[in-house]
Short mmCIF file of C-alpha atoms and ligand atoms in Angstrom, two decimals:
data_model
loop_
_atom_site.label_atom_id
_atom_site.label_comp_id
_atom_site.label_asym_id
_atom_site.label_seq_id
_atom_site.Cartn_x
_atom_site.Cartn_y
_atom_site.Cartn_z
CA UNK A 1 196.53 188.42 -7.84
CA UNK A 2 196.43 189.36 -3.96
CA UNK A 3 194.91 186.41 -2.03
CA UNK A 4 193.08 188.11 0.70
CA UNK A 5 190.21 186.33 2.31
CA UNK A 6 187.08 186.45 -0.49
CA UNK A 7 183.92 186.69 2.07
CA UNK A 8 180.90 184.75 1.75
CA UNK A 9 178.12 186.41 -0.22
CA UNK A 10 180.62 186.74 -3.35
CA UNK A 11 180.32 184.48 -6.45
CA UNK A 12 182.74 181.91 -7.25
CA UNK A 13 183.38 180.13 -10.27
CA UNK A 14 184.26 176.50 -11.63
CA UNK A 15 185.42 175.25 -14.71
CA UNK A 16 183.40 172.16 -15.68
CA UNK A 17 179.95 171.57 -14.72
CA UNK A 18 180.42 167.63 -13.81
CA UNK A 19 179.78 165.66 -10.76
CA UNK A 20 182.81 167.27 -9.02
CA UNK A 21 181.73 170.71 -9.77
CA UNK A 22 177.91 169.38 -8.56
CA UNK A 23 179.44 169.17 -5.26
CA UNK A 24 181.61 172.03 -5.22
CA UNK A 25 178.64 174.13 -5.86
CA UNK A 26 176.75 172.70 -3.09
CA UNK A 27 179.58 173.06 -0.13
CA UNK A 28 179.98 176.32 -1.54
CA UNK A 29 176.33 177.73 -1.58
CA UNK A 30 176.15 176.15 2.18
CA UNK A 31 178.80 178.84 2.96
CA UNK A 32 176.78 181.37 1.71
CA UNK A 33 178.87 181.93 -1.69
CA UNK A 34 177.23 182.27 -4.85
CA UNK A 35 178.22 180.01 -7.73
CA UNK A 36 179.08 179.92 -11.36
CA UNK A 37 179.75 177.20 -13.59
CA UNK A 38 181.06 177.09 -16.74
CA UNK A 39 180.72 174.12 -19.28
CA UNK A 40 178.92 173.82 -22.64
CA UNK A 41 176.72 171.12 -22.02
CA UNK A 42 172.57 172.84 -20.78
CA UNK A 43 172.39 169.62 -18.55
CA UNK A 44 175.46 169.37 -16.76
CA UNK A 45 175.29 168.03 -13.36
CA UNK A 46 176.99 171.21 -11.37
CA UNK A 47 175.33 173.74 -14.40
CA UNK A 48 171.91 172.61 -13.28
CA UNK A 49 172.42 173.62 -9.22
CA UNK A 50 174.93 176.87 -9.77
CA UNK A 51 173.10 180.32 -9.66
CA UNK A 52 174.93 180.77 -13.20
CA UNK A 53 175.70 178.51 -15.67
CA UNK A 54 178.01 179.86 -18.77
CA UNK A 55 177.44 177.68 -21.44
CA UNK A 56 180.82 177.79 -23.10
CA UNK A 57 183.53 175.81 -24.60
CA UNK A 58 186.61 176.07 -22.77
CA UNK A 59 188.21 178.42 -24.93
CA UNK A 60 185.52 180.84 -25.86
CA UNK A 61 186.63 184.24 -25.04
CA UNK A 62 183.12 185.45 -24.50
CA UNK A 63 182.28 182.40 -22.12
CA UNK A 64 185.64 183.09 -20.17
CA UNK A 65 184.85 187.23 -19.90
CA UNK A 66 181.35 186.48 -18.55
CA UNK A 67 182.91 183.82 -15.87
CA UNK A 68 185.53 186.32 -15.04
CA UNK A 69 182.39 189.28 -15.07
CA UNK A 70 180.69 187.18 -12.41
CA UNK A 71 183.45 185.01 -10.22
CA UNK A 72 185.40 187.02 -7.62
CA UNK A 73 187.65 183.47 -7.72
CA UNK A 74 187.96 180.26 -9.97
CA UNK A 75 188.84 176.77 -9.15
CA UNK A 76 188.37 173.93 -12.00
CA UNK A 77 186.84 170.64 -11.35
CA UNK A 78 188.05 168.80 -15.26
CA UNK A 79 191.69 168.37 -15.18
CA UNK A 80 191.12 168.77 -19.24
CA UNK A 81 190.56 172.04 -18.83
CA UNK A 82 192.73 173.74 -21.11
CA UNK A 83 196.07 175.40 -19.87
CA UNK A 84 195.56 178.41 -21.60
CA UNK A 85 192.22 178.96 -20.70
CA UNK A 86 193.14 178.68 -16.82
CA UNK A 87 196.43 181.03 -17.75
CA UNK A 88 193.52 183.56 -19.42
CA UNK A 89 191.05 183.98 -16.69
CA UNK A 90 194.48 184.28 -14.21
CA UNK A 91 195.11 187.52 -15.89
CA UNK A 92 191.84 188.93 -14.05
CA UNK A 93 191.38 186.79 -11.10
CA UNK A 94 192.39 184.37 -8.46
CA UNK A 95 192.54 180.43 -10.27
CA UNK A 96 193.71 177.99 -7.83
CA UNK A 97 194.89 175.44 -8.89
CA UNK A 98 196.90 177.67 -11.51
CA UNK A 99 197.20 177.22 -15.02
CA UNK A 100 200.93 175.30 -14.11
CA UNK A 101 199.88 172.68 -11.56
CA UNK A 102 197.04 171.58 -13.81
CA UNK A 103 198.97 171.05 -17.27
CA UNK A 104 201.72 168.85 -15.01
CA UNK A 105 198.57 166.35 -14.13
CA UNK A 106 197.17 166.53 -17.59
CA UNK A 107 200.63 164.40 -18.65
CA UNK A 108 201.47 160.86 -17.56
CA UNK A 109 204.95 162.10 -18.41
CA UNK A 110 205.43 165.26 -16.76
CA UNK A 111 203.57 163.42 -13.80
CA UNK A 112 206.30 161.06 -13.41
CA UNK A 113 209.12 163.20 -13.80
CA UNK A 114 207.40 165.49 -11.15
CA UNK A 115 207.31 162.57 -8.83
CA UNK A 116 210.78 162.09 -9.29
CA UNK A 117 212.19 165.41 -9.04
CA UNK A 118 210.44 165.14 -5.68
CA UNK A 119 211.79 161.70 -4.65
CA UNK A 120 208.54 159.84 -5.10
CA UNK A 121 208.96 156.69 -6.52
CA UNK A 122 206.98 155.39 -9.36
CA UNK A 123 206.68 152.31 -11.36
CA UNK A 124 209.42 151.78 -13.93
CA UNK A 125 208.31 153.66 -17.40
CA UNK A 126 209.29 154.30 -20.60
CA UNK A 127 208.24 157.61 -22.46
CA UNK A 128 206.92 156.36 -25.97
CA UNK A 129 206.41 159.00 -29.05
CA UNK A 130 208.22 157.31 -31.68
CA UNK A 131 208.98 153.58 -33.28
CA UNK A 132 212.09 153.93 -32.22
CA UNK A 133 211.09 154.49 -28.81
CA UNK A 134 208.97 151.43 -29.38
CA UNK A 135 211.98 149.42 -30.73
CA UNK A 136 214.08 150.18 -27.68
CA UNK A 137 211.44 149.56 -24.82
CA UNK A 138 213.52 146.96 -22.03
CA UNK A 139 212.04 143.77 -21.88
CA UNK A 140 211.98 144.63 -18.12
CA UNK A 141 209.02 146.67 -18.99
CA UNK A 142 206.90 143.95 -19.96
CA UNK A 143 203.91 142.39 -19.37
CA UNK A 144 203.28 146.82 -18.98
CA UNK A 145 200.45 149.04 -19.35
CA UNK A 146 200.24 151.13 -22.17
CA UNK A 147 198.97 154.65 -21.28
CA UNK A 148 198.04 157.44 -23.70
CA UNK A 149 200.25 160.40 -22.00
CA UNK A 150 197.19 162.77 -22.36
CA UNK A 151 193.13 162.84 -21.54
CA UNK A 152 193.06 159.11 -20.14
CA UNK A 153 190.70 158.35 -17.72
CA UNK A 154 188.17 155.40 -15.71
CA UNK A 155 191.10 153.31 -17.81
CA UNK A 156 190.28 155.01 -21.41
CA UNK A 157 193.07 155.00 -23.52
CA UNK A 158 194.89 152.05 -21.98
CA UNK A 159 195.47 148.84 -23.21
CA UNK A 160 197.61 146.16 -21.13
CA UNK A 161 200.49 144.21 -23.28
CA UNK A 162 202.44 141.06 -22.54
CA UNK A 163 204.60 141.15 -25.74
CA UNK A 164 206.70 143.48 -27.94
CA UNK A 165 204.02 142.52 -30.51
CA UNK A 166 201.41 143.51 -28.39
CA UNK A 167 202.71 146.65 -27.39
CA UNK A 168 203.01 147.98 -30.93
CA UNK A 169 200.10 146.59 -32.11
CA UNK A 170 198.41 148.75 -29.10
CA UNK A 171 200.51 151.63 -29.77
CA UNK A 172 198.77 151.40 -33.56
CA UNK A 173 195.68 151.21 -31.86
CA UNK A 174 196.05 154.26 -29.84
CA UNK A 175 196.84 155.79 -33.26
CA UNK A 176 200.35 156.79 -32.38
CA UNK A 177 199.50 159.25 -29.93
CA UNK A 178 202.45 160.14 -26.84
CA UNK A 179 202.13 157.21 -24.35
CA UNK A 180 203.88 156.20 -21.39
CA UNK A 181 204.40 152.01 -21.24
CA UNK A 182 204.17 151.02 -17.80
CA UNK A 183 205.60 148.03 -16.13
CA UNK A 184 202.62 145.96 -14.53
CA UNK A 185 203.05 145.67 -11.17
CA UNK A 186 202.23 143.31 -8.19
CA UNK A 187 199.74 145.60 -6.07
CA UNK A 188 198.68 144.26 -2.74
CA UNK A 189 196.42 147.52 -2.47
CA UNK A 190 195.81 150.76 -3.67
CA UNK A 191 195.54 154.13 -1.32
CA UNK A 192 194.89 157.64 -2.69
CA UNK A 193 195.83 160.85 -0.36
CA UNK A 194 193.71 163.81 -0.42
CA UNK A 195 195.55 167.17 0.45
CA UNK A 196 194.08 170.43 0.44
CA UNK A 197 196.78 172.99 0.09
CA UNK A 198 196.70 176.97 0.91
CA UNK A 199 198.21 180.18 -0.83
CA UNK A 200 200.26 180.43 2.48
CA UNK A 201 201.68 176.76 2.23
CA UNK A 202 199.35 175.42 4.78
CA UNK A 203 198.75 171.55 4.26
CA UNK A 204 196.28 169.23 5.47
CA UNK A 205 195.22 165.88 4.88
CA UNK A 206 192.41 163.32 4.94
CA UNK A 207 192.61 159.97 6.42
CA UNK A 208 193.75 157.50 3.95
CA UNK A 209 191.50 155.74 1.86
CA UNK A 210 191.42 152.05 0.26
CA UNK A 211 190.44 151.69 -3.29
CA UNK A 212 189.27 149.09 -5.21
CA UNK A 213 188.97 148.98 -8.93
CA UNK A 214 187.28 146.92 -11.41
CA UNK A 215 187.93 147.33 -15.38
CA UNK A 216 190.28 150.20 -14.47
CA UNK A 217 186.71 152.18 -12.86
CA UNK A 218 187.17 153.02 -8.82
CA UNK A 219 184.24 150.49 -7.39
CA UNK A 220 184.78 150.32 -3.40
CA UNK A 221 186.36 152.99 -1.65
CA UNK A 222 187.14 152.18 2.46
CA UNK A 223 188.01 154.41 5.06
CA UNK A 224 189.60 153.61 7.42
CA UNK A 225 191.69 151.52 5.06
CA UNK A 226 191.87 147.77 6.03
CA UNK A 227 195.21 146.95 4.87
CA UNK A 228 197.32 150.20 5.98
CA UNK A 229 199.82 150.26 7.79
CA UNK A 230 201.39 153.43 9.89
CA UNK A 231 204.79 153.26 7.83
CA UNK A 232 202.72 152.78 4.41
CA UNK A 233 200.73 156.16 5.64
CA UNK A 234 203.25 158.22 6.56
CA UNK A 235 205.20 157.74 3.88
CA UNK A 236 202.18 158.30 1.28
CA UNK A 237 201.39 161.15 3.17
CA UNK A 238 204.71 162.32 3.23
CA UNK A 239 204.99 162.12 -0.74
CA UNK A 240 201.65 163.61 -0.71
CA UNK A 241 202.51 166.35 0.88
CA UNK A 242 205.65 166.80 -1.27
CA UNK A 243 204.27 166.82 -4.66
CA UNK A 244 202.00 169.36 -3.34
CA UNK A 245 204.45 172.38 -2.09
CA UNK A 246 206.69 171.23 -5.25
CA UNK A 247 204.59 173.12 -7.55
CA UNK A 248 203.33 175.65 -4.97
CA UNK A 249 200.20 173.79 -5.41
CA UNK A 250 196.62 175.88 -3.66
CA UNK A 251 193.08 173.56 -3.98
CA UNK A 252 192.47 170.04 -3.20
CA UNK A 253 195.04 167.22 -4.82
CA UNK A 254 194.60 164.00 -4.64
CA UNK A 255 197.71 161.33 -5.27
CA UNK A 256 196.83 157.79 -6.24
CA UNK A 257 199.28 155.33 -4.55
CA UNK A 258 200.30 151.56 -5.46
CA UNK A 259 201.14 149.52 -2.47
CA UNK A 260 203.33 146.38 -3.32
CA UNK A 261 203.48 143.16 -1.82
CA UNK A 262 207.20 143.88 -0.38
CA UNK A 263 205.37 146.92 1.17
CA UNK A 264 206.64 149.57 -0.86
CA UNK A 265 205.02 153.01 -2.24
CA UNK A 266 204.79 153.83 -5.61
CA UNK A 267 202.89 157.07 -7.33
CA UNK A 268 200.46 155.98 -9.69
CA UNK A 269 198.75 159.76 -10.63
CA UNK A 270 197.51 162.81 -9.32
CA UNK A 271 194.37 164.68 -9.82
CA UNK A 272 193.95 168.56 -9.24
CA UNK A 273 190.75 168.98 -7.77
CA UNK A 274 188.64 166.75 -5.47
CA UNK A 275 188.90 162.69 -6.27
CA UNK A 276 186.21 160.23 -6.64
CA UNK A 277 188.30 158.35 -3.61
CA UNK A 278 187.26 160.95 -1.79
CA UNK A 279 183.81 161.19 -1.86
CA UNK A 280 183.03 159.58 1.70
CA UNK A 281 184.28 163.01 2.97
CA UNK A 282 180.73 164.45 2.44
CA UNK A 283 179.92 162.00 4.66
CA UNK A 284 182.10 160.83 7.18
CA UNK A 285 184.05 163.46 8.27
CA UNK A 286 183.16 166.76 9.64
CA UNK A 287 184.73 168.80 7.02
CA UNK A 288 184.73 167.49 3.22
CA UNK A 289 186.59 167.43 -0.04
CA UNK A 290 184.84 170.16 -1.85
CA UNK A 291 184.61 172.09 1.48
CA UNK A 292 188.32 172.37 1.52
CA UNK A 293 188.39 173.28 -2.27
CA UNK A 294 185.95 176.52 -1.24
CA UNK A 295 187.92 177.45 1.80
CA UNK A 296 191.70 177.25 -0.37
CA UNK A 297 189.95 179.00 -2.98
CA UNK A 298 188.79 181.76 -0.83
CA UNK A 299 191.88 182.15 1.31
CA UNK A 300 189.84 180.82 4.41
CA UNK A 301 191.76 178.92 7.12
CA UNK A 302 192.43 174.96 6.17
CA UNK A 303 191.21 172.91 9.14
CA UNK A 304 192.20 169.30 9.12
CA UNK A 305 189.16 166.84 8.59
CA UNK A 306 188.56 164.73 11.02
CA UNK A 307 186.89 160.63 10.18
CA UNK A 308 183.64 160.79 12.89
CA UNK A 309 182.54 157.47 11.05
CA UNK A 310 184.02 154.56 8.91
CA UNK A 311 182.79 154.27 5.38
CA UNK A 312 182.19 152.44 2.65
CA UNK A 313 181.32 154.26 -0.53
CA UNK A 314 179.92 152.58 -3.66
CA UNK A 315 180.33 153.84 -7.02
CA UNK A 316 176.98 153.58 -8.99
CA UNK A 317 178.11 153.53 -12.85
CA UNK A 318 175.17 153.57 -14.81
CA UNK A 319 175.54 149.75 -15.61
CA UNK A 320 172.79 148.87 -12.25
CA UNK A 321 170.04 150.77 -14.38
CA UNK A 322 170.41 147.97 -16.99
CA UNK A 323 170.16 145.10 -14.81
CA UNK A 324 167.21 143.66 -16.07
CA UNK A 325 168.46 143.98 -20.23
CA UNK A 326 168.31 146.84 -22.38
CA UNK A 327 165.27 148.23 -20.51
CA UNK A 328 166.67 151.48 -18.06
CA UNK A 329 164.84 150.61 -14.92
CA UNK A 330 166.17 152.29 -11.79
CA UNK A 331 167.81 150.28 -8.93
CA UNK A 332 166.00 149.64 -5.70
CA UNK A 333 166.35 153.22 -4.20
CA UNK A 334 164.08 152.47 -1.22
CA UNK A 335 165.36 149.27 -0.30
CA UNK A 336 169.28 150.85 -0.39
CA UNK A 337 167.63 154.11 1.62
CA UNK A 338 166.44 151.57 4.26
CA UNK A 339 169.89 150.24 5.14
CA UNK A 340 170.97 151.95 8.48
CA UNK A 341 174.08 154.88 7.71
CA UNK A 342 172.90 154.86 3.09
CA UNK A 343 173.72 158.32 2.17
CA UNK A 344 172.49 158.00 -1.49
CA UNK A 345 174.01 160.61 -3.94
CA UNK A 346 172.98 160.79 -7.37
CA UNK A 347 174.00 163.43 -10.07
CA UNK A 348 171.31 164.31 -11.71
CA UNK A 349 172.50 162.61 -14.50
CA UNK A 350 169.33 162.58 -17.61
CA UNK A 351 170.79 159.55 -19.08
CA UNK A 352 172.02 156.43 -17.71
CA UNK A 353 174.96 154.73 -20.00
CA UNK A 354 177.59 151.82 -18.76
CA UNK A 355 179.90 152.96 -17.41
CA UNK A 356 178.73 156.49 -16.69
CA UNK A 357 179.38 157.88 -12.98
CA UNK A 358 175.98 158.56 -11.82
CA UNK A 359 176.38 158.28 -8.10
CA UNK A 360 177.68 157.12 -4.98
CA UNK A 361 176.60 155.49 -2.21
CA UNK A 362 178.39 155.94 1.23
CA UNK A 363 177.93 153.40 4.11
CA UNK A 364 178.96 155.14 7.36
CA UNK A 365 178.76 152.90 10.70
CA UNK A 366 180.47 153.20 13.92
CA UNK A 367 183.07 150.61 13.27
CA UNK A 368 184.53 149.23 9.90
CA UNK A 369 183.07 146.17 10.44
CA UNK A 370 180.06 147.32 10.59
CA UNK A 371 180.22 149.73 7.74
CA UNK A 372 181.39 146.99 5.52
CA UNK A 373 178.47 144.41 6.40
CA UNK A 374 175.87 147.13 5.48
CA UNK A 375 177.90 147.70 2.03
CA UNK A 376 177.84 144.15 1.50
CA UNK A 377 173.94 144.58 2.19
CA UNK A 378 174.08 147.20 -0.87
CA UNK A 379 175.69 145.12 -2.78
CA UNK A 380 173.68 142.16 -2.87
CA UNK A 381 170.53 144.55 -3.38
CA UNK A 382 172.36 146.45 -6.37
CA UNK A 383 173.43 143.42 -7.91
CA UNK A 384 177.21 144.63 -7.22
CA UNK A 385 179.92 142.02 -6.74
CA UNK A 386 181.05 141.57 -2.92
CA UNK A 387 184.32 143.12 -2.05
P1 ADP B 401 193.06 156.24 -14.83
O1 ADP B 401 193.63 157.53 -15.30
O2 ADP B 401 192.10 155.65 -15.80
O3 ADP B 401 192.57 156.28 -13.40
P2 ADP B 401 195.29 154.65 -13.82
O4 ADP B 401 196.65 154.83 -14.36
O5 ADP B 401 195.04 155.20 -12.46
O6 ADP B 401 194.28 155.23 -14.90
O7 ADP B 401 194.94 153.10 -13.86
C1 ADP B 401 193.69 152.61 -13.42
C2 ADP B 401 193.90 151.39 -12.55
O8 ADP B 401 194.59 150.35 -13.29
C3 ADP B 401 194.78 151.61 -11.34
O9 ADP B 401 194.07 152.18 -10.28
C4 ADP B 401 195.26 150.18 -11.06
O10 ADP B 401 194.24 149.42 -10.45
C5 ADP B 401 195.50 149.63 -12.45
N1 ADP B 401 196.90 149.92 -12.87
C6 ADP B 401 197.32 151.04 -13.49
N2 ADP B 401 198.66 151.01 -13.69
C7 ADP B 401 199.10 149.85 -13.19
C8 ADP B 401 200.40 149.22 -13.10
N3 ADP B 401 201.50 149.82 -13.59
N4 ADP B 401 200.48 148.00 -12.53
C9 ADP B 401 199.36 147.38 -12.06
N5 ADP B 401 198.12 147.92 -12.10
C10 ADP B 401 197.97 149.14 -12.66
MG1 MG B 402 193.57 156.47 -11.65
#
């Protein structure tokens, strides 16, 4: 399909109605675009705040003809969205990402080898679909990570392995499905990229961020980044950039990035759509993730974002409404809203569960320093460890 400009005032569509698609919505609808969401579930976060919510399985043919019938273009916001239901709705209008882009980040595998092919290094691996492939894993590999190739995520379908025994014990556990085994790896920090990517090859790029995670789950997020250094960011940026225009890429893409002790960059994974990391962009800079997504999806001009404040952003997993036992009781809202720079998000999530994503918080100050000290604040209110 042609990519001319789509004005505002036309409809545009989004696989998955989660948190990502929440805010999609709303960036879009502040441009004056109507929205539609697709995703099965009546109470999805974005499928409660679209003008139209399709409630449809991914691969129902009536669900996809009625989001084709209303969207004049489709991004996704689930990187489990089906290939062939992305290659479908391509047949009648604009997708971006496309159908191709989307099944590479849906495998660990075809990640890595797409790193590669575009000189990005990434930690040593081993592609494991048989016993023999188990049987002949280098000892170099271990203590490794083993990753389910497929529909891992927040650390789901990963189990961590110090021993040949381990490893196919875990591989037994994971029911024999395609993995990738993972060396473990000495990280000094972790950065993530965010690129937003246009039909016409235009590229731009957030500030880096920091990331911390706990249990595998992103739990701090700090921009600017406190370890960074200018080599470490161009280079990320660089590979960022890269990955992107190797598969023709149009939409937001985030890269996930391992910094090692001996200051090397390694790949960890890519997401196609806007990236929890990322979140702070609402925020913090004058032009956000999901405001990017609308304006590659559209065929409107990519501006590069620009950081106005430092942030911290805090991600609220549903674990803080069950501080006080088994009892949900809500955190301390009003004591969090009266810390100077709190932008509280929440989801609109009905049910709090452990682990569940069902908010941020984002700290923004005038210096890190500052924004950091009023996290720590948050923390200690939330009952959040310090970071
Ligand atoms: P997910 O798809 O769940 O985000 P990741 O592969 O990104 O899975 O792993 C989650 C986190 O686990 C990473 O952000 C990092 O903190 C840690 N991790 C993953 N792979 C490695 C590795 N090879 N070495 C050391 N830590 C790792
Ligand atoms: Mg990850």
């Amino acid at each position: 399909m042609s990519r001319s400009f789509i004005e505002p005032g036309a409809t545009l569509g989004v696989m998955g109605g989660g948190q990502l698609g929440r805010m999609f919505v709303h960036a879009a609808q502040q441009m004056g675009y109507f929205t539609a969401v697709l995703d099965a579930d009546p109470a999805s976060p974005a499928g409660l705040v679209a003008h139209h919510h399709v409630r449809s399985g991914y691969l129902d043919e009536p669900g996809l003809a009625r989001l084709v019938e209303l969207s004049a273009a489709i991004t996704t916001e689930f990187e489990n969205v089906p290939a062939a239901a992305l290659q479908s709705l391509a047949a009648h209008r604009p997708v971006a990402p496309d159908a191709a882009a989307v099944a590479i980040c849906q495998d660990r595998a075809a990640e890595k080898a797409h790193f590669a092919a575009h000189g990005v290094p990434c930690a040593p691996h081993a592609v494991i679909e048989t016993s023999q492939q188990v049987a002949a894993v280098s000892d170099d590999l271990l203590p490794g990570i083993l990753k389910t190739s497929r529909l891992g995520y927040d650390a789901k379908g990963q189990h961590r392995v110090n021993t040949r025994a381990e490893l196919a014990a875990a591989w037994q556990a994971l029911q024999q499905a395609p993995c990738v085994l993972e060396k473990r790896l000495p990280l000094a920090y972790e950065v993530s990229v965010i690129v937003a990517r246009s039909a016409g090859g235009q590229v731009v790029h957030f500030p880096l961020q920091q990331n911390l995670h706990r249990d595998g789950i992103l739990a701090v997020t700090q921009v600017p980044s406190p370890d960074l250094t200018p080599d470490v960011q161009q280079r990320a940026v660089e590979a960022a950039e890269r990955i992107a225009a190797g598969i023709g890429y149009v939409g937001v893409l985030c890269v996930e990035f391992f910094v090692l002790a001996d200051g090397s960059v390694v790949a960890n994974e890519m997401a196609p759509r806007p990236h929890n990391s990322g979140h702070y962009s609402l925020d913090a800079c004058d032009v956000s993730q999901f405001d990017l997504q609308v304006r590659a999806m559209t065929g409107a001009p990519l501006v590069a974002p620009r950081l106005h404040s430092a942030a911290v952003m805090l991600n609220l997993l549903g674990d803080l409404w069950f501080r006080k036992g088994d009892q949900e009781a809500a955190p301390p809202w009003r004591d969090v809203l009266a810390l100077p720079g709190a932008h509280l998000h929440l989801y609109g999530k009905l049910t709090a569960r452990r682990g569940r994503k069902m908010g941020h918080l984002t700290l923004t100050a005038a210096t890190p320093a500052e924004a950091r000290e009023t996290a720590l604040r948050a923390c200690a209110l939330l009952g959040l460890a310090p970071f």
